[in-house]
Amino acid sequence: MKQQKDAFWLWGAGAAALVLAAGAAVYFYQRDRGTVETNPVAAVTETPRVSAPAPRPVEIVPATPPRSAPLPALDESDAEVSGGLTELVGRDAVTQFLSPQRVVRNIVVTIDNMTREKMALNQRPIKRTGGKFVVSGPEDAPVIAPGNYSRYAPLVAVVSNMDAQTLVAMYRGLQPLFQQAYEDLGNPNRLFNTRLLEVIDHLLQTPDVTGPVRLVQPSVYYRYADPKLESLSSGQKLLIRMGPENAGVIKAKLRQIQAALT
């Protein structure tokens, strides 16, 4: 694991990492230099109206489309996406955490990279986490200092308070933009929604690590001492790195997003 700056997925992982959770859905992803690499749309049920002396046939009216205006072009969609996220989590959270340029493209590439070894740090949708990564324990057996976990608490709190149904409704309204961004990555014959569900399932398989996370430093950079942890994907390493409590919150939200998507 190289020493790197942070980038975090709302989406799911975020997702969101993070419109998705994706990111999740939006899943979020962050790395430090010198550290381990690592209001829903309610369903409306109408009571059939009956008029004397006999019931009248009930006319079935098609549901109103969620949006009447066309979507903006992908590369002109930042204002719309930021506005939707502002309604979802508030202006302060969006200002504090969201990188406002190329939002959809950065979310898509971050989600797509979460099952891989490395992330594209120059395409992160979330700003760098404050504070510095620190280790504790003896020099020859360092561990991730528990104090690092609190660095993620403000962002995790935002994810925890998100309504998964509303997040997914927003994502579905913008889905053509996410699909275009995914195709532009070289996936002309695949659905981004399928990839999103794959990534969520992958992140939910991250092992739970409750004890100290041991590190080694064979050169300048720290690595996980446990080969099984070191072999995990970038997204799974992030969940471990943010601590068991924060990881539990993210996993719970991912399950809610997964349920809303399927």
PDB file of N, CA and C in Angstrom, residues 59-159:
ATOM      1  N   GLU A  59     -60.692   4.891 -14.195  1.00  0.00           N
ATOM      2  CA  GLU A  59     -59.741   5.112 -15.276  1.00  0.00           C
ATOM      3  C   GLU A  59     -58.331   5.037 -14.729  1.00  0.00           C
ATOM      4  N   ILE A  60     -57.507   4.248 -15.350  1.00  0.00           N
ATOM      5  CA  ILE A  60     -56.110   4.112 -14.930  1.00  0.00           C
ATOM      6  C   ILE A  60     -55.289   5.175 -15.635  1.00  0.00           C
ATOM      7  N   VAL A  61     -54.747   6.081 -14.853  1.00  0.00           N
ATOM      8  CA  VAL A  61     -53.973   7.190 -15.397  1.00  0.00           C
ATOM      9  C   VAL A  61     -52.492   6.867 -15.267  1.00  0.00           C
ATOM     10  N   PRO A  62     -51.718   6.958 -16.333  1.00  0.00           N
ATOM     11  CA  PRO A  62     -50.271   6.693 -16.229  1.00  0.00           C
ATOM     12  C   PRO A  62     -49.622   7.585 -15.190  1.00  0.00           C
ATOM     13  N   ALA A  63     -48.632   7.030 -14.509  1.00  0.00           N
ATOM     14  CA  ALA A  63     -47.915   7.798 -13.487  1.00  0.00           C
ATOM     15  C   ALA A  63     -47.207   8.976 -14.131  1.00  0.00           C
ATOM     16  N   THR A  64     -47.174  10.076 -13.405  1.00  0.00           N
ATOM     17  CA  THR A  64     -46.486  11.259 -13.900  1.00  0.00           C
ATOM     18  C   THR A  64     -44.988  11.005 -13.926  1.00  0.00           C
ATOM     19  N   PRO A  65     -44.308  11.270 -15.016  1.00  0.00           N
ATOM     20  CA  PRO A  65     -42.844  11.076 -15.064  1.00  0.00           C
ATOM     21  C   PRO A  65     -42.166  11.878 -13.968  1.00  0.00           C
ATOM     22  N   PRO A  66     -41.059  11.370 -13.418  1.00  0.00           N
ATOM     23  CA  PRO A  66     -40.389  12.071 -12.327  1.00  0.00           C
ATOM     24  C   PRO A  66     -39.833  13.429 -12.710  1.00  0.00           C
ATOM     25  N   ARG A  67     -39.623  13.684 -13.992  1.00  0.00           N
ATOM     26  CA  ARG A  67     -39.106  14.969 -14.406  1.00  0.00           C
ATOM     27  C   ARG A  67     -39.704  15.327 -15.759  1.00  0.00           C
ATOM     28  N   SER A  68     -40.011  16.596 -15.947  1.00  0.00           N
ATOM     29  CA  SER A  68     -40.579  17.043 -17.202  1.00  0.00           C
ATOM     30  C   SER A  68     -39.511  17.670 -18.102  1.00  0.00           C
ATOM     31  N   ALA A  69     -38.485  18.226 -17.509  1.00  0.00           N
ATOM     32  CA  ALA A  69     -37.423  18.857 -18.293  1.00  0.00           C
ATOM     33  C   ALA A  69     -36.394  17.818 -18.700  1.00  0.00           C
ATOM     34  N   PRO A  70     -35.780  17.982 -19.873  1.00  0.00           N
ATOM     35  CA  PRO A  70     -34.746  17.026 -20.289  1.00  0.00           C
ATOM     36  C   PRO A  70     -33.515  17.139 -19.399  1.00  0.00           C
ATOM     37  N   LEU A  71     -32.782  16.058 -19.325  1.00  0.00           N
ATOM     38  CA  LEU A  71     -31.540  16.071 -18.565  1.00  0.00           C
ATOM     39  C   LEU A  71     -30.523  16.977 -19.250  1.00  0.00           C
ATOM     40  N   PRO A  72     -29.647  17.598 -18.475  1.00  0.00           N
ATOM     41  CA  PRO A  72     -28.552  18.357 -19.099  1.00  0.00           C
ATOM     42  C   PRO A  72     -27.549  17.393 -19.726  1.00  0.00           C
ATOM     43  N   ALA A  73     -26.690  17.921 -20.558  1.00  0.00           N
ATOM     44  CA  ALA A  73     -25.603  17.107 -21.091  1.00  0.00           C
ATOM     45  C   ALA A  73     -24.707  16.664 -19.943  1.00  0.00           C
ATOM     46  N   LEU A  74     -24.079  15.511 -20.107  1.00  0.00           N
ATOM     47  CA  LEU A  74     -23.256  14.938 -19.042  1.00  0.00           C
ATOM     48  C   LEU A  74     -22.237  15.939 -18.507  1.00  0.00           C
ATOM     49  N   ASP A  75     -21.522  16.599 -19.394  1.00  0.00           N
ATOM     50  CA  ASP A  75     -20.468  17.519 -18.962  1.00  0.00           C
ATOM     51  C   ASP A  75     -21.004  18.882 -18.539  1.00  0.00           C
ATOM     52  N   GLU A  76     -22.310  19.036 -18.533  1.00  0.00           N
ATOM     53  CA  GLU A  76     -22.941  20.259 -18.032  1.00  0.00           C
ATOM     54  C   GLU A  76     -23.894  19.963 -16.877  1.00  0.00           C
ATOM     55  N   SER A  77     -23.714  18.807 -16.237  1.00  0.00           N
ATOM     56  CA  SER A  77     -24.675  18.338 -15.242  1.00  0.00           C
ATOM     57  C   SER A  77     -24.263  18.617 -13.799  1.00  0.00           C
ATOM     58  N   ASP A  78     -23.098  19.236 -13.586  1.00  0.00           N
ATOM     59  CA  ASP A  78     -22.618  19.413 -12.208  1.00  0.00           C
ATOM     60  C   ASP A  78     -23.594  20.208 -11.347  1.00  0.00           C
ATOM     61  N   ALA A  79     -24.158  21.273 -11.896  1.00  0.00           N
ATOM     62  CA  ALA A  79     -25.072  22.103 -11.105  1.00  0.00           C
ATOM     63  C   ALA A  79     -26.309  21.330 -10.704  1.00  0.00           C
ATOM     64  N   GLU A  80     -26.834  20.522 -11.627  1.00  0.00           N
ATOM     65  CA  GLU A  80     -28.039  19.747 -11.317  1.00  0.00           C
ATOM     66  C   GLU A  80     -27.747  18.683 -10.259  1.00  0.00           C
ATOM     67  N   VAL A  81     -26.644  17.976 -10.397  1.00  0.00           N
ATOM     68  CA  VAL A  81     -26.302  16.933  -9.433  1.00  0.00           C
ATOM     69  C   VAL A  81     -26.021  17.549  -8.066  1.00  0.00           C
ATOM     70  N   SER A  82     -25.261  18.624  -8.043  1.00  0.00           N
ATOM     71  CA  SER A  82     -24.973  19.289  -6.770  1.00  0.00           C
ATOM     72  C   SER A  82     -26.247  19.794  -6.109  1.00  0.00           C
ATOM     73  N   GLY A  83     -27.173  20.310  -6.932  1.00  0.00           N
ATOM     74  CA  GLY A  83     -28.432  20.775  -6.386  1.00  0.00           C
ATOM     75  C   GLY A  83     -29.247  19.647  -5.784  1.00  0.00           C
ATOM     76  N   GLY A  84     -29.274  18.506  -6.459  1.00  0.00           N
ATOM     77  CA  GLY A  84     -29.992  17.360  -5.912  1.00  0.00           C
ATOM     78  C   GLY A  84     -29.381  16.869  -4.616  1.00  0.00           C
ATOM     79  N   LEU A  85     -28.064  16.818  -4.565  1.00  0.00           N
ATOM     80  CA  LEU A  85     -27.393  16.394  -3.340  1.00  0.00           C
ATOM     81  C   LEU A  85     -27.601  17.400  -2.218  1.00  0.00           C
ATOM     82  N   THR A  86     -27.695  18.684  -2.568  1.00  0.00           N
ATOM     83  CA  THR A  86     -27.960  19.709  -1.550  1.00  0.00           C
ATOM     84  C   THR A  86     -29.322  19.483  -0.918  1.00  0.00           C
ATOM     85  N   GLU A  87     -30.323  19.150  -1.735  1.00  0.00           N
ATOM     86  CA  GLU A  87     -31.638  18.853  -1.189  1.00  0.00           C
ATOM     87  C   GLU A  87     -31.605  17.610  -0.309  1.00  0.00           C
ATOM     88  N   LEU A  88     -30.742  16.673  -0.641  1.00  0.00           N
ATOM     89  CA  LEU A  88     -30.685  15.406   0.085  1.00  0.00           C
ATOM     90  C   LEU A  88     -29.952  15.518   1.413  1.00  0.00           C
ATOM     91  N   VAL A  89     -28.789  16.175   1.412  1.00  0.00           N
ATOM     92  CA  VAL A  89     -27.962  16.181   2.622  1.00  0.00           C
ATOM     93  C   VAL A  89     -27.693  17.571   3.180  1.00  0.00           C
ATOM     94  N   GLY A  90     -28.084  18.630   2.451  1.00  0.00           N
ATOM     95  CA  GLY A  90     -27.869  19.986   2.940  1.00  0.00           C
ATOM     96  C   GLY A  90     -26.681  20.658   2.282  1.00  0.00           C
ATOM     97  N   ARG A  91     -26.753  21.979   2.205  1.00  0.00           N
ATOM     98  CA  ARG A  91     -25.704  22.747   1.527  1.00  0.00           C
ATOM     99  C   ARG A  91     -24.358  22.630   2.235  1.00  0.00           C
ATOM    100  N   ASP A  92     -24.364  22.642   3.571  1.00  0.00           N
ATOM    101  CA  ASP A  92     -23.094  22.592   4.306  1.00  0.00           C
ATOM    102  C   ASP A  92     -22.337  21.310   3.997  1.00  0.00           C
ATOM    103  N   ALA A  93     -23.048  20.173   3.972  1.00  0.00           N
ATOM    104  CA  ALA A  93     -22.397  18.894   3.694  1.00  0.00           C
ATOM    105  C   ALA A  93     -21.843  18.859   2.277  1.00  0.00           C
ATOM    106  N   VAL A  94     -22.613  19.367   1.321  1.00  0.00           N
ATOM    107  CA  VAL A  94     -22.146  19.377  -0.070  1.00  0.00           C
ATOM    108  C   VAL A  94     -20.911  20.257  -0.208  1.00  0.00           C
ATOM    109  N   THR A  95     -20.931  21.431   0.412  1.00  0.00           N
ATOM    110  CA  THR A  95     -19.785  22.336   0.345  1.00  0.00           C
ATOM    111  C   THR A  95     -18.554  21.724   1.003  1.00  0.00           C
ATOM    112  N   GLN A  96     -18.755  21.033   2.124  1.00  0.00           N
ATOM    113  CA  GLN A  96     -17.635  20.482   2.871  1.00  0.00           C
ATOM    114  C   GLN A  96     -17.010  19.270   2.199  1.00  0.00           C
ATOM    115  N   PHE A  97     -17.840  18.424   1.557  1.00  0.00           N
ATOM    116  CA  PHE A  97     -17.326  17.134   1.104  1.00  0.00           C
ATOM    117  C   PHE A  97     -17.248  16.958  -0.410  1.00  0.00           C
ATOM    118  N   LEU A  98     -18.130  17.566  -1.178  1.00  0.00           N
ATOM    119  CA  LEU A  98     -18.206  17.256  -2.596  1.00  0.00           C
ATOM    120  C   LEU A  98     -17.206  18.054  -3.419  1.00  0.00           C
ATOM    121  N   SER A  99     -16.481  17.369  -4.296  1.00  0.00           N
ATOM    122  CA  SER A  99     -15.676  18.046  -5.316  1.00  0.00           C
ATOM    123  C   SER A  99     -16.623  18.398  -6.456  1.00  0.00           C
ATOM    124  N   PRO A 100     -16.824  19.680  -6.749  1.00  0.00           N
ATOM    125  CA  PRO A 100     -17.951  20.092  -7.580  1.00  0.00           C
ATOM    126  C   PRO A 100     -17.785  19.935  -9.078  1.00  0.00           C
ATOM    127  N   GLN A 101     -16.631  19.510  -9.566  1.00  0.00           N
ATOM    128  CA  GLN A 101     -16.435  19.368 -11.003  1.00  0.00           C
ATOM    129  C   GLN A 101     -16.516  17.903 -11.420  1.00  0.00           C
ATOM    130  N   ARG A 102     -17.105  17.659 -12.596  1.00  0.00           N
ATOM    131  CA  ARG A 102     -17.179  16.317 -13.187  1.00  0.00           C
ATOM    132  C   ARG A 102     -17.761  15.303 -12.180  1.00  0.00           C
ATOM    133  N   VAL A 103     -18.829  15.687 -11.528  1.00  0.00           N
ATOM    134  CA  VAL A 103     -19.347  14.891 -10.412  1.00  0.00           C
ATOM    135  C   VAL A 103     -19.751  13.496 -10.863  1.00  0.00           C
ATOM    136  N   VAL A 104     -20.583  13.395 -11.892  1.00  0.00           N
ATOM    137  CA  VAL A 104     -21.061  12.081 -12.330  1.00  0.00           C
ATOM    138  C   VAL A 104     -19.908  11.229 -12.832  1.00  0.00           C
ATOM    139  N   ARG A 105     -19.058  11.799 -13.659  1.00  0.00           N
ATOM    140  CA  ARG A 105     -17.924  11.022 -14.182  1.00  0.00           C
ATOM    141  C   ARG A 105     -17.030  10.526 -13.044  1.00  0.00           C
ATOM    142  N   ASN A 106     -16.766  11.380 -12.067  1.00  0.00           N
ATOM    143  CA  ASN A 106     -15.885  10.979 -10.966  1.00  0.00           C
ATOM    144  C   ASN A 106     -16.530   9.927 -10.072  1.00  0.00           C
ATOM    145  N   ILE A 107     -17.835  10.022  -9.872  1.00  0.00           N
ATOM    146  CA  ILE A 107     -18.531   8.994  -9.097  1.00  0.00           C
ATOM    147  C   ILE A 107     -18.444   7.654  -9.816  1.00  0.00           C
ATOM    148  N   VAL A 108     -18.684   7.668 -11.108  1.00  0.00           N
ATOM    149  CA  VAL A 108     -18.693   6.421 -11.878  1.00  0.00           C
ATOM    150  C   VAL A 108     -17.314   5.765 -11.869  1.00  0.00           C
ATOM    151  N   VAL A 109     -16.268   6.539 -12.135  1.00  0.00           N
ATOM    152  CA  VAL A 109     -14.937   5.935 -12.184  1.00  0.00           C
ATOM    153  C   VAL A 109     -14.507   5.452 -10.800  1.00  0.00           C
ATOM    154  N   THR A 110     -14.901   6.156  -9.740  1.00  0.00           N
ATOM    155  CA  THR A 110     -14.543   5.736  -8.390  1.00  0.00           C
ATOM    156  C   THR A 110     -15.256   4.447  -8.019  1.00  0.00           C
ATOM    157  N   ILE A 111     -16.536   4.368  -8.316  1.00  0.00           N
ATOM    158  CA  ILE A 111     -17.275   3.134  -8.041  1.00  0.00           C
ATOM    159  C   ILE A 111     -16.678   1.972  -8.826  1.00  0.00           C
ATOM    160  N   ASP A 112     -16.394   2.214 -10.090  1.00  0.00           N
ATOM    161  CA  ASP A 112     -15.851   1.148 -10.935  1.00  0.00           C
ATOM    162  C   ASP A 112     -14.505   0.653 -10.431  1.00  0.00           C
ATOM    163  N   ASN A 113     -13.721   1.545  -9.819  1.00  0.00           N
ATOM    164  CA  ASN A 113     -12.387   1.173  -9.333  1.00  0.00           C
ATOM    165  C   ASN A 113     -12.399   0.493  -7.969  1.00  0.00           C
ATOM    166  N   MET A 114     -13.512   0.482  -7.283  1.00  0.00           N
ATOM    167  CA  MET A 114     -13.525  -0.009  -5.911  1.00  0.00           C
ATOM    168  C   MET A 114     -13.236  -1.490  -5.773  1.00  0.00           C
ATOM    169  N   THR A 115     -13.449  -2.250  -6.826  1.00  0.00           N
ATOM    170  CA  THR A 115     -13.119  -3.675  -6.765  1.00  0.00           C
ATOM    171  C   THR A 115     -11.688  -3.943  -7.211  1.00  0.00           C
ATOM    172  N   ARG A 116     -10.986  -2.899  -7.597  1.00  0.00           N
ATOM    173  CA  ARG A 116      -9.631  -3.059  -8.126  1.00  0.00           C
ATOM    174  C   ARG A 116      -8.584  -2.691  -7.077  1.00  0.00           C
ATOM    175  N   GLU A 117      -7.333  -2.857  -7.437  1.00  0.00           N
ATOM    176  CA  GLU A 117      -6.241  -2.629  -6.486  1.00  0.00           C
ATOM    177  C   GLU A 117      -6.072  -1.159  -6.160  1.00  0.00           C
ATOM    178  N   LYS A 118      -6.285  -0.282  -7.145  1.00  0.00           N
ATOM    179  CA  LYS A 118      -6.009   1.141  -6.940  1.00  0.00           C
ATOM    180  C   LYS A 118      -7.173   1.997  -7.411  1.00  0.00           C
ATOM    181  N   MET A 119      -7.211   3.211  -6.851  1.00  0.00           N
ATOM    182  CA  MET A 119      -8.190   4.216  -7.234  1.00  0.00           C
ATOM    183  C   MET A 119      -7.524   5.287  -8.095  1.00  0.00           C
ATOM    184  N   ALA A 120      -8.347   5.997  -8.853  1.00  0.00           N
ATOM    185  CA  ALA A 120      -7.866   7.154  -9.623  1.00  0.00           C
ATOM    186  C   ALA A 120      -7.999   8.384  -8.732  1.00  0.00           C
ATOM    187  N   LEU A 121      -6.909   8.758  -8.057  1.00  0.00           N
ATOM    188  CA  LEU A 121      -6.978   9.825  -7.074  1.00  0.00           C
ATOM    189  C   LEU A 121      -7.316  11.180  -7.683  1.00  0.00           C
ATOM    190  N   ASN A 122      -6.988  11.376  -8.949  1.00  0.00           N
ATOM    191  CA  ASN A 122      -7.287  12.658  -9.594  1.00  0.00           C
ATOM    192  C   ASN A 122      -8.729  12.733 -10.077  1.00  0.00           C
ATOM    193  N   GLN A 123      -9.520  11.678  -9.824  1.00  0.00           N
ATOM    194  CA  GLN A 123     -10.921  11.663 -10.238  1.00  0.00           C
ATOM    195  C   GLN A 123     -11.834  11.327  -9.057  1.00  0.00           C
ATOM    196  N   ARG A 124     -11.433  11.722  -7.876  1.00  0.00           N
ATOM    197  CA  ARG A 124     -12.260  11.441  -6.706  1.00  0.00           C
ATOM    198  C   ARG A 124     -13.411  12.433  -6.621  1.00  0.00           C
ATOM    199  N   PRO A 125     -14.611  11.981  -6.242  1.00  0.00           N
ATOM    200  CA  PRO A 125     -15.756  12.888  -6.148  1.00  0.00           C
ATOM    201  C   PRO A 125     -15.850  13.604  -4.806  1.00  0.00           C
ATOM    202  N   ILE A 126     -15.052  13.168  -3.832  1.00  0.00           N
ATOM    203  CA  ILE A 126     -15.122  13.713  -2.483  1.00  0.00           C
ATOM    204  C   ILE A 126     -13.779  14.338  -2.122  1.00  0.00           C
ATOM    205  N   LYS A 127     -13.840  15.439  -1.414  1.00  0.00           N
ATOM    206  CA  LYS A 127     -12.610  16.133  -1.027  1.00  0.00           C
ATOM    207  C   LYS A 127     -11.802  15.306  -0.032  1.00  0.00           C
ATOM    208  N   ARG A 128     -10.533  15.645   0.067  1.00  0.00           N
ATOM    209  CA  ARG A 128      -9.607  14.954   0.950  1.00  0.00           C
ATOM    210  C   ARG A 128     -10.046  15.088   2.408  1.00  0.00           C
ATOM    211  N   THR A 129      -9.926  13.994   3.141  1.00  0.00           N
ATOM    212  CA  THR A 129     -10.244  14.011   4.566  1.00  0.00           C
ATOM    213  C   THR A 129      -9.193  14.801   5.330  1.00  0.00           C
ATOM    214  N   GLY A 130      -9.636  15.580   6.303  1.00  0.00           N
ATOM    215  CA  GLY A 130      -8.700  16.364   7.094  1.00  0.00           C
ATOM    216  C   GLY A 130      -7.907  15.512   8.066  1.00  0.00           C
ATOM    217  N   GLY A 131      -6.870  16.101   8.619  1.00  0.00           N
ATOM    218  CA  GLY A 131      -6.037  15.391   9.575  1.00  0.00           C
ATOM    219  C   GLY A 131      -4.994  14.513   8.910  1.00  0.00           C
ATOM    220  N   LYS A 132      -4.140  13.924   9.733  1.00  0.00           N
ATOM    221  CA  LYS A 132      -3.072  13.070   9.231  1.00  0.00           C
ATOM    222  C   LYS A 132      -3.227  11.650   9.744  1.00  0.00           C
ATOM    223  N   PHE A 133      -2.790  10.723   8.919  1.00  0.00           N
ATOM    224  CA  PHE A 133      -2.783   9.321   9.308  1.00  0.00           C
ATOM    225  C   PHE A 133      -1.663   9.089  10.322  1.00  0.00           C
ATOM    226  N   VAL A 134      -1.990   8.414  11.418  1.00  0.00           N
ATOM    227  CA  VAL A 134      -0.977   8.119  12.433  1.00  0.00           C
ATOM    228  C   VAL A 134      -1.064   6.658  12.830  1.00  0.00           C
ATOM    229  N   VAL A 135       0.072   6.147  13.262  1.00  0.00           N
ATOM    230  CA  VAL A 135       0.140   4.775  13.750  1.00  0.00           C
ATOM    231  C   VAL A 135       0.472   4.803  15.234  1.00  0.00           C
ATOM    232  N   SER A 136       0.238   3.689  15.882  1.00  0.00           N
ATOM    233  CA  SER A 136       0.584   3.551  17.292  1.00  0.00           C
ATOM    234  C   SER A 136       1.242   2.206  17.500  1.00  0.00           C
ATOM    235  N   GLY A 137       1.663   1.931  18.732  1.00  0.00           N
ATOM    236  CA  GLY A 137       2.340   0.673  19.022  1.00  0.00           C
ATOM    237  C   GLY A 137       3.828   0.779  18.841  1.00  0.00           C
ATOM    238  N   PRO A 138       4.538  -0.313  19.101  1.00  0.00           N
ATOM    239  CA  PRO A 138       5.997  -0.292  18.966  1.00  0.00           C
ATOM    240  C   PRO A 138       6.428  -0.097  17.527  1.00  0.00           C
ATOM    241  N   GLU A 139       7.633   0.405  17.358  1.00  0.00           N
ATOM    242  CA  GLU A 139       8.130   0.719  16.019  1.00  0.00           C
ATOM    243  C   GLU A 139       8.196  -0.505  15.125  1.00  0.00           C
ATOM    244  N   ASP A 140       8.478  -1.670  15.722  1.00  0.00           N
ATOM    245  CA  ASP A 140       8.607  -2.884  14.917  1.00  0.00           C
ATOM    246  C   ASP A 140       7.277  -3.620  14.755  1.00  0.00           C
ATOM    247  N   ALA A 141       6.194  -3.088  15.321  1.00  0.00           N
ATOM    248  CA  ALA A 141       4.877  -3.723  15.182  1.00  0.00           C
ATOM    249  C   ALA A 141       3.787  -2.655  15.210  1.00  0.00           C
ATOM    250  N   PRO A 142       3.802  -1.723  14.267  1.00  0.00           N
ATOM    251  CA  PRO A 142       2.827  -0.626  14.302  1.00  0.00           C
ATOM    252  C   PRO A 142       1.418  -1.111  13.957  1.00  0.00           C
ATOM    253  N   VAL A 143       0.433  -0.361  14.424  1.00  0.00           N
ATOM    254  CA  VAL A 143      -0.964  -0.609  14.091  1.00  0.00           C
ATOM    255  C   VAL A 143      -1.602   0.731  13.729  1.00  0.00           C
ATOM    256  N   ILE A 144      -2.738   0.661  13.049  1.00  0.00           N
ATOM    257  CA  ILE A 144      -3.480   1.895  12.772  1.00  0.00           C
ATOM    258  C   ILE A 144      -3.984   2.449  14.094  1.00  0.00           C
ATOM    259  N   ALA A 145      -3.655   3.695  14.379  1.00  0.00           N
ATOM    260  CA  ALA A 145      -4.089   4.314  15.633  1.00  0.00           C
ATOM    261  C   ALA A 145      -5.601   4.523  15.596  1.00  0.00           C
ATOM    262  N   PRO A 146      -6.315   4.127  16.653  1.00  0.00           N
ATOM    263  CA  PRO A 146      -7.771   4.303  16.676  1.00  0.00           C
ATOM    264  C   PRO A 146      -8.216   5.737  16.435  1.00  0.00           C
ATOM    265  N   GLY A 147      -7.356   6.711  16.771  1.00  0.00           N
ATOM    266  CA  GLY A 147      -7.712   8.098  16.544  1.00  0.00           C
ATOM    267  C   GLY A 147      -7.968   8.436  15.084  1.00  0.00           C
ATOM    268  N   ASN A 148      -7.430   7.628  14.159  1.00  0.00           N
ATOM    269  CA  ASN A 148      -7.670   7.873  12.737  1.00  0.00           C
ATOM    270  C   ASN A 148      -9.140   7.711  12.376  1.00  0.00           C
ATOM    271  N   TYR A 149      -9.821   6.817  13.084  1.00  0.00           N
ATOM    272  CA  TYR A 149     -11.197   6.510  12.714  1.00  0.00           C
ATOM    273  C   TYR A 149     -12.110   7.723  12.864  1.00  0.00           C
ATOM    274  N   SER A 150     -11.807   8.590  13.827  1.00  0.00           N
ATOM    275  CA  SER A 150     -12.654   9.759  14.048  1.00  0.00           C
ATOM    276  C   SER A 150     -12.583  10.748  12.885  1.00  0.00           C
ATOM    277  N   ARG A 151     -11.533  10.679  12.073  1.00  0.00           N
ATOM    278  CA  ARG A 151     -11.416  11.569  10.923  1.00  0.00           C
ATOM    279  C   ARG A 151     -12.550  11.340   9.928  1.00  0.00           C
ATOM    280  N   TYR A 152     -13.071  10.116   9.896  1.00  0.00           N
ATOM    281  CA  TYR A 152     -14.129   9.791   8.952  1.00  0.00           C
ATOM    282  C   TYR A 152     -15.523  10.044   9.515  1.00  0.00           C
ATOM    283  N   ALA A 153     -15.604  10.321  10.812  1.00  0.00           N
ATOM    284  CA  ALA A 153     -16.907  10.416  11.478  1.00  0.00           C
ATOM    285  C   ALA A 153     -17.848  11.453  10.856  1.00  0.00           C
ATOM    286  N   PRO A 154     -17.396  12.676  10.525  1.00  0.00           N
ATOM    287  CA  PRO A 154     -18.335  13.650   9.950  1.00  0.00           C
ATOM    288  C   PRO A 154     -18.959  13.171   8.638  1.00  0.00           C
ATOM    289  N   LEU A 155     -18.165  12.590   7.766  1.00  0.00           N
ATOM    290  CA  LEU A 155     -18.692  12.108   6.496  1.00  0.00           C
ATOM    291  C   LEU A 155     -19.589  10.900   6.700  1.00  0.00           C
ATOM    292  N   VAL A 156     -19.191  10.002   7.580  1.00  0.00           N
ATOM    293  CA  VAL A 156     -20.012   8.820   7.864  1.00  0.00           C
ATOM    294  C   VAL A 156     -21.356   9.237   8.451  1.00  0.00           C
ATOM    295  N   ALA A 157     -21.374  10.297   9.249  1.00  0.00           N
ATOM    296  CA  ALA A 157     -22.632  10.793   9.810  1.00  0.00           C
ATOM    297  C   ALA A 157     -23.568  11.269   8.700  1.00  0.00           C
ATOM    298  N   VAL A 158     -23.020  11.926   7.685  1.00  0.00           N
ATOM    299  CA  VAL A 158     -23.835  12.359   6.548  1.00  0.00           C
ATOM    300  C   VAL A 158     -24.428  11.148   5.833  1.00  0.00           C
ATOM    301  N   VAL A 159     -23.602  10.138   5.601  1.00  0.00           N
ATOM    302  CA  VAL A 159     -24.083   8.922   4.933  1.00  0.00           C
ATOM    303  C   VAL A 159     -25.167   8.252   5.769  1.00  0.00           C
TER     304      VAL A 159
END
